[in-house]
Amino acid sequence: MDYIQQRFSVVFEYKVFFTSHLFHKTNPVFNRFLESEAVDIPKKILFVTDSEVALHHPTLLEDIRRYFAGNSYVELIDNILVVPGGEACKNTTTYTDEIVAAVNQYHVDRHSYIAAIGGGAVLDMVGYAAAISHRGIRHIRIPTTVLSQNDSGVGVKNGINYQGKKNFIGAFTPPVAVFNDDHFLTTLSDREWRAGIAEAVKVALIKDKTFYEWLCENAAALRDREMLPMQYQIKRCARMHIDHISGGDPFEKGSSRPLDFGHWSAHKVEQLSGFDIRHGEAVAMGIALDTVYSHFCGWLSETDTRSVIQLLTDLGFAVTHPLMQITDESSPLVKGLHEFQEHLGGKLTIMLLKEIGKGEEVHHLDISLLQKASAWLQQLSQNQAS
Amino acid sequence: MDYIQQRFSVVFEYKVFFTSHLFHKTNPVFNRFLESEAVDIPKKILFVTDSEVALHHPTLLEDIRRYFAGNSYVELIDNILVVPGGEACKNTTTYTDEIVAAVNQYHVDRHSYIAAIGGGAVLDMVGYAAAISHRGIRHIRIPTTVLSQNDSGVGVKNGINYQGKKNFIGAFTPPVAVFNDDHFLTTLSDREWRAGIAEAVKVALIKDKTFYEWLCENAAALRDREMLPMQYQIKRCARMHIDHISGGDPFEKGSSRPLDFGHWSAHKVEQLSGFDIRHGEAVAMGIALDTVYSHFCGWLSETDTRSVIQLLTDLGFAVTHPLMQITDESSPLVKGLHEFQEHLGGKLTIMLLKEIGKGEEVHHLDISLLQKASAWLQQLSQNQAS
């Protein structure tokens, strides 16, 4: 056969910074990042902020304007866009369109920056808009929730939803920097604070027994909003997430996604609830379901299974919900399993637990065992309530 | 400062195949590619075809259906989408939306394929739709024009237009395979056949004096539609384009695009003409303008300048057009120069000619010299006409 072989590799690198009060005028972190990037090209920076964050931090926009006033590395675009927080911003193309229009209006070029401040959904949506504008404008992430600081916000994915299907449209596009500012965590509601810890339970269960034990010891302190254990858990998770990306298949060309545990049902139940159930809350229930399934398929001991349920409960999570019920093949959650398979690329890959700290992948789930696991959790939940 | 450093590299590889009658049932090339990719995952293939190609190859859709009937590697989605050829398909989101809807409707997953058959515009548009669906569905390109077979079709860019701005929305996403089928070239109009040769003149002028001399010797044969020199020029250009991508900055993170010559004005004049002027025709005029500019700025000799103009003329190209006139700073073409600068990332980088076969970049163009070059070409053109 007559052909030319093409082969090249592209290097991606970025830092995940940990700081407090990122936009306080004396905080050097952001500015030093810009300094490290400085080249002989005029650059602009367009900020997009989560409406929830703007609400709870009423001086934020002024703080940003003050921070960048007279900055020698970038020109701040004075019109800071504010978009609705939460999944709402991903369920329409309205906000990506708004960002693309701003890129056009303010002449934001490929070497300029689009910075997103907000929870995971806002980062996903803004990251997507940045990825497709001029074939990729440099994207900075400033995650403001526990969940985005310890997981999605430090990764390489972006996206929006399509006809209720999560992340149906999107790309793999690494950011150029991530700034984790713990001051944003102080204004989270208890639900939001807690929700993000589900991802910590997830990675601990499949990769790190020591971290799991630390979580059990610190569950009450975490629930009671102590900042030191929260910082520790965020940094440990972020590190594992970063290492997982660089050590594996960053753009998921294969079919394996080994840091996914409890997510197939979580994605679906979020959608079924009209996003009343938050992603982290859904993940906690998904973890519970797949943990109990791991027990019923003969892998995980009953003691370990009950310990996981206890940890989730100690952290304040509900471990199931009427929408998590699986009665037969036609249950909505089973439909979600098929959608997840399609999203992965045709071959189902689900992580289960061999033991605590050790996940293992399977390519098939038994619906009758799933049914049994869901019923077991419903029963437990009713017993706890009574 | 407290931070975690992320760093990884991603390898991209694909083959550019050269063949005739790709979908003839005895042609093994496509099938061997699928065989080389075979894994234990069911895969589908969605075809999107350029309406012009479907018109000139009335058996194409049936040939595709026959080729894939009973194929053991992929399941053909019977609904082959047909989209308008030419820039029209990039000036709206209608057709990308249609492809995304088909991905949803036919459950095309990330390991399945979206194959595009058509000219550069159709490949750009379909490639973009594939890039954003499920964060990237495996994309196969089957370029059908000279221009797409020797240049854009074998590269890594895709995109659509936004408010008249070319490729404002898009991504860098390598295909998984490219099939250059020379049978498609036989039904091109003379204008289309010729237009693609402009890219050959471009690469020869900036990189390869031997190829330039070959082009001068074969200009009449190329104009007269002889297939052997056409195959040679396509393969030589494709090889240079492939090597340029892998040897440089594949996703253009820097500001340099050294294989661009004559393109800044070409992009603008295409748009100004409402795309009546084809890309290749615009590139020929852009080459003429920047060649004459290279002479007026004291780099290129008059003999070499006249030789380039002669080659373009021998190939059948017009070397200028009323829309290419530059009378002052407010000329539309000067506006195009500013737009090009913005698209590049703020810093202007323009290739000029030191000598034939040797390009060199500058970061500024003198408007009065541009004016002089454009007037010189207008004068020459009027003399040729009279």
PDB file of C-alpha atoms in Angstrom, chain A residues 1-19 28-30 32-33 40-42 90 97 100-104 106-112 124 128 131-136 138 154 156-159 162-163 165 167-172 174 235 238-239 241-243 245-247 250-255 257 341-347, chain B residues 1-19 28-30 32-33 40-42 90 97 100-104 106-112 124 128 131-136 138 154 156-159 162-163 165 167-172 174 235 238-239 241-243 245-247 250-255 257 341-347:
ATOM      1  CA  MET A   1       0.000   0.000   0.000  1.00  0.00           C
ATOM      2  CA  ASP A   2       1.089   3.495  -0.822  1.00  0.00           C
ATOM      3  CA  TYR A   3       1.023   5.795   2.206  1.00  0.00           C
ATOM      4  CA  ILE A   4       2.801   8.474   4.236  1.00  0.00           C
ATOM      5  CA  GLN A   5       3.006   7.851   7.987  1.00  0.00           C
ATOM      6  CA  GLN A   6       2.340  10.821  10.252  1.00  0.00           C
ATOM      7  CA  ARG A   7       3.435  10.683  13.890  1.00  0.00           C
ATOM      8  CA  PHE A   8       4.080  13.419  16.435  1.00  0.00           C
ATOM      9  CA  SER A   9       3.602  14.112  20.090  1.00  0.00           C
ATOM     10  CA  VAL A  10       2.387  17.234  21.801  1.00  0.00           C
ATOM     11  CA  VAL A  11       3.521  18.215  25.286  1.00  0.00           C
ATOM     12  CA  PHE A  12       1.015  19.752  27.690  1.00  0.00           C
ATOM     13  CA  GLU A  13       1.970  21.280  31.023  1.00  0.00           C
ATOM     14  CA  TYR A  14       0.354  23.409  33.658  1.00  0.00           C
ATOM     15  CA  LYS A  15       0.595  24.115  37.369  1.00  0.00           C
ATOM     16  CA  VAL A  16      -2.168  23.718  39.943  1.00  0.00           C
ATOM     17  CA  PHE A  17      -1.575  26.475  42.512  1.00  0.00           C
ATOM     18  CA  PHE A  18      -2.911  26.445  46.095  1.00  0.00           C
ATOM     19  CA  THR A  19      -3.532  29.837  47.625  1.00  0.00           C
ATOM     20  CA  PRO A  28       1.687  37.500  44.051  1.00  0.00           C
ATOM     21  CA  VAL A  29       0.574  34.058  42.784  1.00  0.00           C
ATOM     22  CA  PHE A  30      -1.446  35.035  39.706  1.00  0.00           C
ATOM     23  CA  ARG A  32       3.977  35.426  38.977  1.00  0.00           C
ATOM     24  CA  PHE A  33       2.222  32.949  36.712  1.00  0.00           C
ATOM     25  CA  ASP A  40       6.711  39.856  23.507  1.00  0.00           C
ATOM     26  CA  ILE A  41       3.027  39.688  22.531  1.00  0.00           C
ATOM     27  CA  PRO A  42       0.243  41.888  23.890  1.00  0.00           C
ATOM     28  CA  LYS A  90     -24.351  23.562  30.421  1.00  0.00           C
ATOM     29  CA  ASP A  97     -22.364  31.615  22.415  1.00  0.00           C
ATOM     30  CA  VAL A 100     -17.630  33.344  21.667  1.00  0.00           C
ATOM     31  CA  ALA A 101     -19.343  36.675  20.942  1.00  0.00           C
ATOM     32  CA  ALA A 102     -17.154  38.339  23.598  1.00  0.00           C
ATOM     33  CA  VAL A 103     -14.038  36.777  22.049  1.00  0.00           C
ATOM     34  CA  ASN A 104     -15.105  38.377  18.774  1.00  0.00           C
ATOM     35  CA  TYR A 106     -13.092  42.242  22.438  1.00  0.00           C
ATOM     36  CA  HIS A 107     -10.626  40.720  19.968  1.00  0.00           C
ATOM     37  CA  VAL A 108      -9.406  38.040  22.347  1.00  0.00           C
ATOM     38  CA  ASP A 109      -6.736  36.210  20.359  1.00  0.00           C
ATOM     39  CA  ARG A 110      -5.219  32.762  20.725  1.00  0.00           C
ATOM     40  CA  HIS A 111      -2.429  33.857  23.052  1.00  0.00           C
ATOM     41  CA  SER A 112      -4.753  35.750  25.323  1.00  0.00           C
ATOM     42  CA  ASP A 124     -16.702  22.855  31.937  1.00  0.00           C
ATOM     43  CA  TYR A 128     -15.377  24.365  26.097  1.00  0.00           C
ATOM     44  CA  ALA A 131     -11.311  25.342  23.417  1.00  0.00           C
ATOM     45  CA  ILE A 132     -13.299  26.068  20.253  1.00  0.00           C
ATOM     46  CA  SER A 133     -12.558  29.802  19.916  1.00  0.00           C
ATOM     47  CA  HIS A 134      -9.681  30.415  17.492  1.00  0.00           C
ATOM     48  CA  ARG A 135      -8.993  26.661  17.802  1.00  0.00           C
ATOM     49  CA  GLY A 136      -8.103  27.130  21.460  1.00  0.00           C
ATOM     50  CA  ARG A 138      -5.401  29.803  26.690  1.00  0.00           C
ATOM     51  CA  VAL A 154      -7.601  20.285  37.822  1.00  0.00           C
ATOM     52  CA  VAL A 156      -8.296  18.250  31.062  1.00  0.00           C
ATOM     53  CA  LYS A 157     -11.957  17.815  30.142  1.00  0.00           C
ATOM     54  CA  ASN A 158     -14.621  20.327  29.280  1.00  0.00           C
ATOM     55  CA  GLY A 159     -18.086  20.149  27.809  1.00  0.00           C
ATOM     56  CA  TYR A 162     -27.013  17.948  24.680  1.00  0.00           C
ATOM     57  CA  GLN A 163     -30.662  16.954  25.008  1.00  0.00           C
ATOM     58  CA  LYS A 165     -27.002  13.950  27.939  1.00  0.00           C
ATOM     59  CA  ASN A 167     -20.965  16.258  28.323  1.00  0.00           C
ATOM     60  CA  PHE A 168     -22.202  15.011  24.951  1.00  0.00           C
ATOM     61  CA  ILE A 169     -20.394  17.977  23.348  1.00  0.00           C
ATOM     62  CA  GLY A 170     -16.915  18.877  24.499  1.00  0.00           C
ATOM     63  CA  ALA A 171     -13.193  18.371  24.128  1.00  0.00           C
ATOM     64  CA  PHE A 172     -10.034  17.313  25.899  1.00  0.00           C
ATOM     65  CA  PRO A 174      -5.702  21.124  29.159  1.00  0.00           C
ATOM     66  CA  LYS A 235      -4.522  18.569  47.748  1.00  0.00           C
ATOM     67  CA  ALA A 238      -5.815  16.834  43.179  1.00  0.00           C
ATOM     68  CA  ARG A 239      -2.422  15.110  43.235  1.00  0.00           C
ATOM     69  CA  HIS A 241      -6.106  13.150  39.738  1.00  0.00           C
ATOM     70  CA  ILE A 242      -3.088  14.866  38.157  1.00  0.00           C
ATOM     71  CA  ASP A 243      -0.994  11.691  38.391  1.00  0.00           C
ATOM     72  CA  ILE A 245      -4.034  11.859  33.901  1.00  0.00           C
ATOM     73  CA  SER A 246      -0.305  12.041  33.202  1.00  0.00           C
ATOM     74  CA  GLY A 247       0.339   8.387  34.001  1.00  0.00           C
ATOM     75  CA  PRO A 250      -4.941  11.761  29.169  1.00  0.00           C
ATOM     76  CA  PHE A 251      -7.340  12.109  26.247  1.00  0.00           C
ATOM     77  CA  GLU A 252      -9.020   8.748  26.890  1.00  0.00           C
ATOM     78  CA  LYS A 253      -8.305   7.235  23.507  1.00  0.00           C
ATOM     79  CA  GLY A 254      -8.711   3.787  25.078  1.00  0.00           C
ATOM     80  CA  SER A 255     -11.886   2.655  26.793  1.00  0.00           C
ATOM     81  CA  ARG A 257     -11.225   5.352  32.840  1.00  0.00           C
ATOM     82  CA  GLN A 341     -21.419   2.423  27.713  1.00  0.00           C
ATOM     83  CA  GLU A 342     -22.026   4.442  24.568  1.00  0.00           C
ATOM     84  CA  HIS A 343     -20.251   7.477  26.006  1.00  0.00           C
ATOM     85  CA  LEU A 344     -17.213   5.309  26.858  1.00  0.00           C
ATOM     86  CA  GLY A 345     -17.004   4.090  23.301  1.00  0.00           C
ATOM     87  CA  GLY A 346     -19.112   0.984  22.987  1.00  0.00           C
ATOM     88  CA  LYS A 347     -17.341  -1.253  25.476  1.00  0.00           C
TER      89      LYS A 347
ATOM     90  CA  MET B   1       4.554  29.092  46.041  1.00  0.00           C
ATOM     91  CA  ASP B   2       2.514  26.003  46.688  1.00  0.00           C
ATOM     92  CA  TYR B   3       1.721  24.086  43.504  1.00  0.00           C
ATOM     93  CA  ILE B   4       1.529  20.711  41.753  1.00  0.00           C
ATOM     94  CA  GLN B   5       3.193  20.517  38.338  1.00  0.00           C
ATOM     95  CA  GLN B   6       1.303  18.663  35.615  1.00  0.00           C
ATOM     96  CA  ARG B   7       3.165  17.519  32.499  1.00  0.00           C
ATOM     97  CA  PHE B   8       2.346  14.863  29.922  1.00  0.00           C
ATOM     98  CA  SER B   9       2.606  14.268  26.220  1.00  0.00           C
ATOM     99  CA  VAL B  10       0.088  12.781  23.851  1.00  0.00           C
ATOM    100  CA  VAL B  11       1.112  10.854  20.740  1.00  0.00           C
ATOM    101  CA  PHE B  12      -0.906  11.283  17.549  1.00  0.00           C
ATOM    102  CA  GLU B  13      -0.425   9.117  14.472  1.00  0.00           C
ATOM    103  CA  TYR B  14      -2.209   8.473  11.228  1.00  0.00           C
ATOM    104  CA  LYS B  15      -1.490   7.357   7.693  1.00  0.00           C
ATOM    105  CA  VAL B  16      -2.229   9.280   4.500  1.00  0.00           C
ATOM    106  CA  PHE B  17      -3.066   6.633   1.887  1.00  0.00           C
ATOM    107  CA  PHE B  18      -2.869   7.149  -1.888  1.00  0.00           C
ATOM    108  CA  THR B  19      -5.236   5.059  -3.949  1.00  0.00           C
ATOM    109  CA  PRO B  28      -8.417  -3.486  -0.009  1.00  0.00           C
ATOM    110  CA  VAL B  29      -7.025  -0.174   1.299  1.00  0.00           C
ATOM    111  CA  PHE B  30      -9.906   0.997   3.517  1.00  0.00           C
ATOM    112  CA  ARG B  32      -6.922  -3.052   5.727  1.00  0.00           C
ATOM    113  CA  PHE B  33      -6.944   0.187   7.670  1.00  0.00           C
ATOM    114  CA  ASP B  40     -12.839  -6.131  20.617  1.00  0.00           C
ATOM    115  CA  ILE B  41     -15.355  -3.279  20.502  1.00  0.00           C
ATOM    116  CA  PRO B  42     -18.306  -2.964  18.120  1.00  0.00           C
ATOM    117  CA  LYS B  90     -19.002  26.427   7.145  1.00  0.00           C
ATOM    118  CA  ASP B  97     -25.808  20.476  14.309  1.00  0.00           C
ATOM    119  CA  VAL B 100     -24.234  15.987  16.175  1.00  0.00           C
ATOM    120  CA  ALA B 101     -27.911  15.007  15.930  1.00  0.00           C
ATOM    121  CA  ALA B 102     -26.947  11.960  13.848  1.00  0.00           C
ATOM    122  CA  VAL B 103     -24.287  11.005  16.423  1.00  0.00           C
ATOM    123  CA  ASN B 104     -27.049  11.069  19.006  1.00  0.00           C
ATOM    124  CA  TYR B 106     -27.468   6.504  15.619  1.00  0.00           C
ATOM    125  CA  HIS B 107     -25.525   6.100  18.872  1.00  0.00           C
ATOM    126  CA  VAL B 108     -22.149   6.801  17.306  1.00  0.00           C
ATOM    127  CA  ASP B 109     -19.705   6.398  20.183  1.00  0.00           C
ATOM    128  CA  ARG B 110     -16.177   7.645  20.717  1.00  0.00           C
ATOM    129  CA  HIS B 111     -14.514   4.593  19.164  1.00  0.00           C
ATOM    130  CA  SER B 112     -16.695   4.667  16.102  1.00  0.00           C
ATOM    131  CA  ASP B 124     -13.176  21.268   8.003  1.00  0.00           C
ATOM    132  CA  TYR B 128     -15.106  20.007  13.753  1.00  0.00           C
ATOM    133  CA  ALA B 131     -13.979  16.759  17.334  1.00  0.00           C
ATOM    134  CA  ILE B 132     -16.677  18.080  19.673  1.00  0.00           C
ATOM    135  CA  SER B 133     -18.976  15.017  19.727  1.00  0.00           C
ATOM    136  CA  HIS B 134     -18.265  12.835  22.782  1.00  0.00           C
ATOM    137  CA  ARG B 135     -15.066  14.898  23.179  1.00  0.00           C
ATOM    138  CA  GLY B 136     -13.782  13.490  19.889  1.00  0.00           C
ATOM    139  CA  ARG B 138     -12.451   9.060  15.376  1.00  0.00           C
ATOM    140  CA  VAL B 154      -3.848  15.787   5.375  1.00  0.00           C
ATOM    141  CA  VAL B 156      -4.790  18.545  11.853  1.00  0.00           C
ATOM    142  CA  LYS B 157      -7.073  21.575  11.719  1.00  0.00           C
ATOM    143  CA  ASN B 158     -10.819  21.846  11.451  1.00  0.00           C
ATOM    144  CA  GLY B 159     -13.328  24.639  11.874  1.00  0.00           C
ATOM    145  CA  TYR B 162     -18.349  32.926  12.522  1.00  0.00           C
ATOM    146  CA  GLN B 163     -19.863  36.154  11.273  1.00  0.00           C
ATOM    147  CA  LYS B 165     -14.542  35.243   9.940  1.00  0.00           C
ATOM    148  CA  ASN B 167     -12.231  29.298  11.042  1.00  0.00           C
ATOM    149  CA  PHE B 168     -13.115  31.469  14.032  1.00  0.00           C
ATOM    150  CA  ILE B 169     -14.537  28.337  15.702  1.00  0.00           C
ATOM    151  CA  GLY B 170     -12.615  25.082  15.509  1.00  0.00           C
ATOM    152  CA  ALA B 171      -9.991  22.826  17.010  1.00  0.00           C
ATOM    153  CA  PHE B 172      -6.712  21.074  16.378  1.00  0.00           C
ATOM    154  CA  PRO B 174      -5.740  14.936  14.033  1.00  0.00           C
ATOM    155  CA  LYS B 235       2.221  13.504  -2.935  1.00  0.00           C
ATOM    156  CA  ALA B 238       1.315  16.214   1.235  1.00  0.00           C
ATOM    157  CA  ARG B 239       4.723  14.961   2.381  1.00  0.00           C
ATOM    158  CA  HIS B 241       2.757  19.388   4.867  1.00  0.00           C
ATOM    159  CA  ILE B 242       2.987  16.244   7.020  1.00  0.00           C
ATOM    160  CA  ASP B 243       6.661  16.915   7.808  1.00  0.00           C
ATOM    161  CA  ILE B 245       3.312  19.541  11.165  1.00  0.00           C
ATOM    162  CA  SER B 246       5.358  16.844  12.882  1.00  0.00           C
ATOM    163  CA  GLY B 247       8.601  18.799  12.770  1.00  0.00           C
ATOM    164  CA  PRO B 250       1.431  20.851  15.404  1.00  0.00           C
ATOM    165  CA  PHE B 251      -1.187  22.695  17.445  1.00  0.00           C
ATOM    166  CA  GLU B 252       0.324  26.130  16.773  1.00  0.00           C
ATOM    167  CA  LYS B 253       0.906  27.110  20.371  1.00  0.00           C
ATOM    168  CA  GLY B 254       3.562  29.558  19.176  1.00  0.00           C
ATOM    169  CA  SER B 255       2.832  32.389  16.762  1.00  0.00           C
ATOM    170  CA  ARG B 257       3.117  29.261  10.857  1.00  0.00           C
ATOM    171  CA  GLN B 341      -2.762  39.270  13.151  1.00  0.00           C
ATOM    172  CA  GLU B 342      -5.494  38.709  15.700  1.00  0.00           C
ATOM    173  CA  HIS B 343      -6.117  35.159  14.499  1.00  0.00           C
ATOM    174  CA  LEU B 344      -2.394  34.393  14.838  1.00  0.00           C
ATOM    175  CA  GLY B 345      -2.406  35.521  18.430  1.00  0.00           C
ATOM    176  CA  GLY B 346      -1.634  39.209  18.481  1.00  0.00           C
ATOM    177  CA  LYS B 347       1.818  39.155  16.896  1.00  0.00           C
TER     178      LYS B 347
END
